[in-house]
CSV table of C-alpha atoms and ligand atoms in Angstrom, one decimal:
chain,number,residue,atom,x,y,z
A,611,UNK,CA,117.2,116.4,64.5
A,612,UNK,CA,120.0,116.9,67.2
A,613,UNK,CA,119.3,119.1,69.9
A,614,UNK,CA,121.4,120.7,72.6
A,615,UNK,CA,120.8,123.2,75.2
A,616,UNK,CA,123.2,125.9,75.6
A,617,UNK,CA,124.0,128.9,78.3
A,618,UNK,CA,122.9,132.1,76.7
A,619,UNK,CA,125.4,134.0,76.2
A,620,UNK,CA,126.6,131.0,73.9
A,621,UNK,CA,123.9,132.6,71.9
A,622,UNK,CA,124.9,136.3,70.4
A,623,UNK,CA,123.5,137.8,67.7
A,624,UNK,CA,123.1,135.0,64.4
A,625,UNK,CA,126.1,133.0,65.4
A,626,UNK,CA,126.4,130.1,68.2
A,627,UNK,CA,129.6,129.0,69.8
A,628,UNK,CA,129.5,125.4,70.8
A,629,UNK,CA,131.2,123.6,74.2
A,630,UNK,CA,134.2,122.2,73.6
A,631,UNK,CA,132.2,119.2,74.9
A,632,UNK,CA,129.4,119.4,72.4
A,633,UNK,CA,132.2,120.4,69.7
A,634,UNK,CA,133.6,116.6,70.2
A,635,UNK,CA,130.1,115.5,70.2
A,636,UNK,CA,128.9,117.3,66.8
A,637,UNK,CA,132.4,116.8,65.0
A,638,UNK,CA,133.5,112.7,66.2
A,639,UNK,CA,130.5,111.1,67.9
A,640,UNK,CA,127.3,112.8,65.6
A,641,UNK,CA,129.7,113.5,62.6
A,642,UNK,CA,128.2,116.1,61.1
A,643,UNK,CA,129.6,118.1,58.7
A,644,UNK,CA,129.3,122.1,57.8
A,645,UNK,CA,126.0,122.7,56.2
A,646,UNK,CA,124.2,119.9,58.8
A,647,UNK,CA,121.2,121.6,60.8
A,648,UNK,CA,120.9,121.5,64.2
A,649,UNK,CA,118.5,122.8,67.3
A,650,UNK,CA,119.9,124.9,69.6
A,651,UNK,CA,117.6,125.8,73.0
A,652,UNK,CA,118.9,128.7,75.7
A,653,UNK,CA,116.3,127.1,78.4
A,654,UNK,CA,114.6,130.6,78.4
A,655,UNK,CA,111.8,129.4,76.1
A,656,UNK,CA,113.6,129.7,73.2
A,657,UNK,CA,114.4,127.2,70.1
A,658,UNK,CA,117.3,128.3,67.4
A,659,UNK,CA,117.9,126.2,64.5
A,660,UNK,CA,121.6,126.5,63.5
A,661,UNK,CA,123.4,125.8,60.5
A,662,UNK,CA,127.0,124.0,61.2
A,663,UNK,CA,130.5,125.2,59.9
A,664,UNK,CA,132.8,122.6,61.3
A,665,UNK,CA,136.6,123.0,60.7
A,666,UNK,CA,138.1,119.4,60.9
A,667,UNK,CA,141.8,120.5,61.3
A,668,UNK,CA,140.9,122.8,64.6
A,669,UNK,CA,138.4,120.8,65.6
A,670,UNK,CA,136.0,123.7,65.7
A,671,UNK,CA,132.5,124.3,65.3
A,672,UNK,CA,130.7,127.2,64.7
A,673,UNK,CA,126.4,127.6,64.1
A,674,UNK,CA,124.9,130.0,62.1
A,675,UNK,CA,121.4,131.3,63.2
A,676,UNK,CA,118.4,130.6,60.7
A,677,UNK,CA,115.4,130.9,62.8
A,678,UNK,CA,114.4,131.4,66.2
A,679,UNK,CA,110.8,130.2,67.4
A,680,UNK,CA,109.5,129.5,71.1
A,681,UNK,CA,110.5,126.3,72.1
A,682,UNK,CA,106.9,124.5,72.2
A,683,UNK,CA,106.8,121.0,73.6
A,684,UNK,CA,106.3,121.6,76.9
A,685,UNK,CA,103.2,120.9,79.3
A,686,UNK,CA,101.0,123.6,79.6
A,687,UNK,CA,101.4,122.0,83.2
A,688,UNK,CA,104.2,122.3,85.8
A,689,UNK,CA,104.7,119.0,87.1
A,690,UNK,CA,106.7,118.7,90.5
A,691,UNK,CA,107.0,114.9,91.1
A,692,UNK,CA,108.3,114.4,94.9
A,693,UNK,CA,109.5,111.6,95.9
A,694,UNK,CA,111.7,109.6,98.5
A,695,UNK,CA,115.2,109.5,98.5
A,696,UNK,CA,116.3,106.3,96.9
A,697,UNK,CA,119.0,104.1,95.5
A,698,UNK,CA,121.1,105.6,93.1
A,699,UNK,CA,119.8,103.5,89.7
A,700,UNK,CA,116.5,103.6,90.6
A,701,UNK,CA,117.2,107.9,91.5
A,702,UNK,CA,118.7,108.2,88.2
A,703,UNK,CA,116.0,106.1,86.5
A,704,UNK,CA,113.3,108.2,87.8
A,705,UNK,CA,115.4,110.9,86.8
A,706,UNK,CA,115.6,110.0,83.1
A,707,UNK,CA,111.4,109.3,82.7
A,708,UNK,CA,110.3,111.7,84.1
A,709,UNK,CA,112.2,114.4,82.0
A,710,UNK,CA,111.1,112.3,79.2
A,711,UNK,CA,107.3,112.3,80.0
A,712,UNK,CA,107.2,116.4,80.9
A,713,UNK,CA,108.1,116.5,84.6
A,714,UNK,CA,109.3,120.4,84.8
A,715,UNK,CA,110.7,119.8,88.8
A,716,UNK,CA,111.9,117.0,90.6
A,717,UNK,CA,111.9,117.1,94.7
A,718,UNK,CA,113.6,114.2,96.5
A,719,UNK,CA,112.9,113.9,99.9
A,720,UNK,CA,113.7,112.6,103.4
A,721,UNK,CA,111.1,110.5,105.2
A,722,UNK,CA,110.8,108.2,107.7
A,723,UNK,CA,110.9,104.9,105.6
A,724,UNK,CA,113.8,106.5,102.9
A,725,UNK,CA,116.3,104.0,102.3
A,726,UNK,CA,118.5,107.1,101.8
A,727,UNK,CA,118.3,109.5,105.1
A,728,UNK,CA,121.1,111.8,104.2
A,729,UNK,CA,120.3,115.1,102.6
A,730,UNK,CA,123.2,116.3,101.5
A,731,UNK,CA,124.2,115.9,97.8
A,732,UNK,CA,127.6,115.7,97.0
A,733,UNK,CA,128.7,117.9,94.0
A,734,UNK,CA,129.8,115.2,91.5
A,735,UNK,CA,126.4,113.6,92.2
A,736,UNK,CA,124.5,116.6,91.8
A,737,UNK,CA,126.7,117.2,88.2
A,738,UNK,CA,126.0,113.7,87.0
A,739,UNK,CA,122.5,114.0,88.1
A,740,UNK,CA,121.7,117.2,86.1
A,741,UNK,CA,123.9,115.7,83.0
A,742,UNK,CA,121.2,112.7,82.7
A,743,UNK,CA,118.6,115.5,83.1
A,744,UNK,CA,119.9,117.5,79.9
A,745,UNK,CA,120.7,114.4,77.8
A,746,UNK,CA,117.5,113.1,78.6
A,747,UNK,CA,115.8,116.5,77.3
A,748,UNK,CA,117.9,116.7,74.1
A,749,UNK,CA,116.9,113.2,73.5
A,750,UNK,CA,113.1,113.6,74.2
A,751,UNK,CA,112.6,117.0,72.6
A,752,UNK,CA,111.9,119.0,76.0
A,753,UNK,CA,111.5,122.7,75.3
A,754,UNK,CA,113.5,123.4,78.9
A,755,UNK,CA,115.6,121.9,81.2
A,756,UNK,CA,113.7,120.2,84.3
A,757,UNK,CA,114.6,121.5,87.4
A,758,UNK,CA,116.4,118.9,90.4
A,759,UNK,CA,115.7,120.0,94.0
A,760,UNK,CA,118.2,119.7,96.7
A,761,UNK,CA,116.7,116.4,98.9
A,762,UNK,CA,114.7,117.8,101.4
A,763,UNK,CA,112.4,116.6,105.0
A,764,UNK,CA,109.5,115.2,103.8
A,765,UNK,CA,107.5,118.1,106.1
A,766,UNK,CA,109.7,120.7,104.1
A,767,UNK,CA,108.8,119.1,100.6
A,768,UNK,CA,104.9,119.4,101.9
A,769,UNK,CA,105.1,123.5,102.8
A,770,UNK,CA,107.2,124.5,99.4
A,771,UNK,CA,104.4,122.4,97.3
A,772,UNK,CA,101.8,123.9,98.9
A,773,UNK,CA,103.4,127.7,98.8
A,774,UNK,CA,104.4,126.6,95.1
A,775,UNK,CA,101.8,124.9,93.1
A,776,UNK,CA,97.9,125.2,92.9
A,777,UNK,CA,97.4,121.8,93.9
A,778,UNK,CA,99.1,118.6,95.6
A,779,UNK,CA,98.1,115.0,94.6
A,780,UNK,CA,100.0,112.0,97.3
A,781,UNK,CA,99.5,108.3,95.9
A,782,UNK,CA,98.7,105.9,98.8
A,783,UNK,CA,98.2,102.4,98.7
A,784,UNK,CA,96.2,101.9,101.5
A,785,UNK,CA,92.4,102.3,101.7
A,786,UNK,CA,91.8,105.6,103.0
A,787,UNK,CA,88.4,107.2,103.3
A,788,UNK,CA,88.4,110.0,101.4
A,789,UNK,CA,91.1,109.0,98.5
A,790,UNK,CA,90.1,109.7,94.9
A,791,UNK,CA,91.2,108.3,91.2
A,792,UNK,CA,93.1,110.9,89.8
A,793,UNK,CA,90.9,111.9,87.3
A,794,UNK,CA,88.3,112.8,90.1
A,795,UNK,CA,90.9,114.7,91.9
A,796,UNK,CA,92.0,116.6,88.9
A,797,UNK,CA,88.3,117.9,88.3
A,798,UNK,CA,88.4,121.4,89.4
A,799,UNK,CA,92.1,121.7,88.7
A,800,UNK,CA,93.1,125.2,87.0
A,801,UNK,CA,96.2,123.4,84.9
A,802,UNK,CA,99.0,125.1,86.0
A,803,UNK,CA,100.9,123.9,88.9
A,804,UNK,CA,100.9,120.4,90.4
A,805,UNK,CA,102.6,118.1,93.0
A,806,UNK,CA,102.8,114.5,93.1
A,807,UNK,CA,104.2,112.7,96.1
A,808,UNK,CA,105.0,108.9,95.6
A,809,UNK,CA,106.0,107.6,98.9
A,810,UNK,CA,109.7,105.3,98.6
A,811,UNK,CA,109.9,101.3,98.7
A,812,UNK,CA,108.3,100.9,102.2
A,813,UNK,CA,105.6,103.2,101.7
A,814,UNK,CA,104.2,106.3,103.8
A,815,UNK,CA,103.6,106.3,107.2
A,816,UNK,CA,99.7,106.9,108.7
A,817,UNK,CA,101.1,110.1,110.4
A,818,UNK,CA,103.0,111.3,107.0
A,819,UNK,CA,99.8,110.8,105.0
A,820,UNK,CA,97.8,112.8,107.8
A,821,UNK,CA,100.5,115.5,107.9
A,822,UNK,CA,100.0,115.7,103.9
A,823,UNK,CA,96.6,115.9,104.7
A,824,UNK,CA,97.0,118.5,106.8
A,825,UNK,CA,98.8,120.6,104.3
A,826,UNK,CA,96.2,120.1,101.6
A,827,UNK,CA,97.6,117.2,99.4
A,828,UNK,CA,94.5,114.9,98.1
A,829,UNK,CA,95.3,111.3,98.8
A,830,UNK,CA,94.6,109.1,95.3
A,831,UNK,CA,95.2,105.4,94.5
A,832,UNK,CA,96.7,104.4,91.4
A,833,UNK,CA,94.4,101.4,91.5
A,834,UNK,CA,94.3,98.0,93.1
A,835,UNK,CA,97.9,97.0,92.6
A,836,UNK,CA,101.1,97.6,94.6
A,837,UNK,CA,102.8,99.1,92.1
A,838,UNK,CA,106.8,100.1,93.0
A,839,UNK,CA,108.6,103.3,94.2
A,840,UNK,CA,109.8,103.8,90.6
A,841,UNK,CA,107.0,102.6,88.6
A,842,UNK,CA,104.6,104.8,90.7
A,843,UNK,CA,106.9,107.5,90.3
A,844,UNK,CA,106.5,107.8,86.4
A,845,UNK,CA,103.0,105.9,86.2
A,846,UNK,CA,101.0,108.8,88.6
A,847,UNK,CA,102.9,111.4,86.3
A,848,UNK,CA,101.8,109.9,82.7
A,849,UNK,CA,98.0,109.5,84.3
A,850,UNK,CA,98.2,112.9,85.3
A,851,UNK,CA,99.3,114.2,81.9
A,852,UNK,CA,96.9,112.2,80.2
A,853,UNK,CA,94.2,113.6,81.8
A,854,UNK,CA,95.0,116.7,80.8
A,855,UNK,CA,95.5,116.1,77.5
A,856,UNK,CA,99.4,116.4,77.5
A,857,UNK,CA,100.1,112.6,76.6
B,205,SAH,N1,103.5,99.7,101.0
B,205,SAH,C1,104.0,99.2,99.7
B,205,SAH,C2,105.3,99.8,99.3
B,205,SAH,C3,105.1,101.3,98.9
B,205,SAH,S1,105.0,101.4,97.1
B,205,SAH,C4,104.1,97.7,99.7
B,205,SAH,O1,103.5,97.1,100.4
B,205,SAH,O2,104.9,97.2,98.9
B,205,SAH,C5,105.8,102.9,96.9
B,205,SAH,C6,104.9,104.1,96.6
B,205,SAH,O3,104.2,103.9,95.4
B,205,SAH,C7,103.8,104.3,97.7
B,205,SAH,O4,104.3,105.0,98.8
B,205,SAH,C8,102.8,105.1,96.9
B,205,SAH,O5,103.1,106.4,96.9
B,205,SAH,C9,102.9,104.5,95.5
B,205,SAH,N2,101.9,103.5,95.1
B,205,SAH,C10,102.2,102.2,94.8
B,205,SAH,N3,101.1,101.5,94.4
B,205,SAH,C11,100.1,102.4,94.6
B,205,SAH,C12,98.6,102.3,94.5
B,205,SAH,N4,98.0,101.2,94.0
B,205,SAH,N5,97.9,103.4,94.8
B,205,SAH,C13,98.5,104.5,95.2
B,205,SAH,N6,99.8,104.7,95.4
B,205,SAH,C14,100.6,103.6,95.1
């Protein structure tokens, strides 16, 4: 079942009009044909299902409304993964995962080992980034649209997590003495809002994992291997969601 997310107002009142973008994509690359079904979500929460009337000499599409339902695959959690600034393949990997797995938010940030130490974002980045987003929640079923944060300092990522979500988990591969497994840090969790931190290819620093302290994050290993940036930065995600029953 194809699914696109379009802008509300797209949206009025039984009928749907389609992109001229997803028109090309529904007439020559899905090549459907009037009478074909498809999911339409506003990324408010709710999930159309639309019947097709393509006209092949305008190259037109217009959807007819059959039911509306809340859109319901989402995690009952709001996962925020954080994580440092990277190389573009492995950004846009992460990217692409995580929307698959649940992630709701995504924080890149600035720290002191980044390989990436610019903040800024151009534009044409930012549009490609949020395109993998939504074509990676048409594909996986994803009730919304996952959110991509502006890069950030590491210090800044620590004080909107901490204003923002009920609690803040920060893999660390070093021993440390009071670090946790997940599950044990997930005990008296209330399952709604949640921060991960995975640290970029050289790790975090002993001062960035006391400032995390210091800001209330709960340092956990992700077990006795060294896993990579972007393996860590789905793996600690999927454990999460597992434990609470979401995977
Ligand atoms: N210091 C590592 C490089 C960091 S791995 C090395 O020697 O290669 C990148 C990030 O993944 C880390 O900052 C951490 O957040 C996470 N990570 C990787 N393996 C982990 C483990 N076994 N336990 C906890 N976190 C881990």
């Amino acid at each position: 079942m194809n699914r696109f997310f379009l802008e509300p107002y797209l949206i009025s009142d039984e009928r749907v009009n389609f992109p001229e973008t997803v028109e090309h994509q529904i007439i020559s690359v899905l090549r459907l044909r009037s009478g074909d079904i498809v999911e339409v979500l506003d990324n408010q929460g709710c999930l159309y299902r639309v019947s097709l009337e393509v006209d092949l000499e305008k190259r037109s599409v217009i959807g007819q409304v059959m039911t509306q339902e809340v859109a319901s695959t989402e995690p009952a959690v709001k996962i925020t993964l954080c994580f440092g600034m990277t190389s573009r393949d492995k950004f846009e990997w992460i990217l692409q995962k995580g929307t698959e797995i649940g992630i709701s938010e995504f924080s890149p940030f600035i720290s002191s080992r980044t390989l990436v130490q610019s903040a800024d974002l151009s534009e044409k980045k930012l549009v490609r980034w949020e395109r993998i987003i939504q074509e990676a929640a048409e594909q996986s079923h994803r009730g919304r649209l996952p959110k991509l944060n502006q890069p950030q300092e590491f210090e800044a990522c620590l004080n909107s997590s901490a204003a923002t979500t009920s609690l803040s988990l920060i893999a660390w591969e070093e021993d440390d003495a009071n670090q946790v497994q997940v599950s044990q840090s997930l005990e008296e969790f209330d399952g709604s809002s949640i921060a991960l931190y995975v640290g970029p290819e050289g790790g975090f620093s002993e001062e960035e994992i006391h400032l995390a302290k210091e800001s209330g994050c709960r340092v956990v290993t992700l077990g006795d291997r060294i896993l990579r940036m972007e393996t860590a930065a789905i793996v600690f995600p999927a454990v999460v969601l597992h434990d609470l029953g979401e995977l």
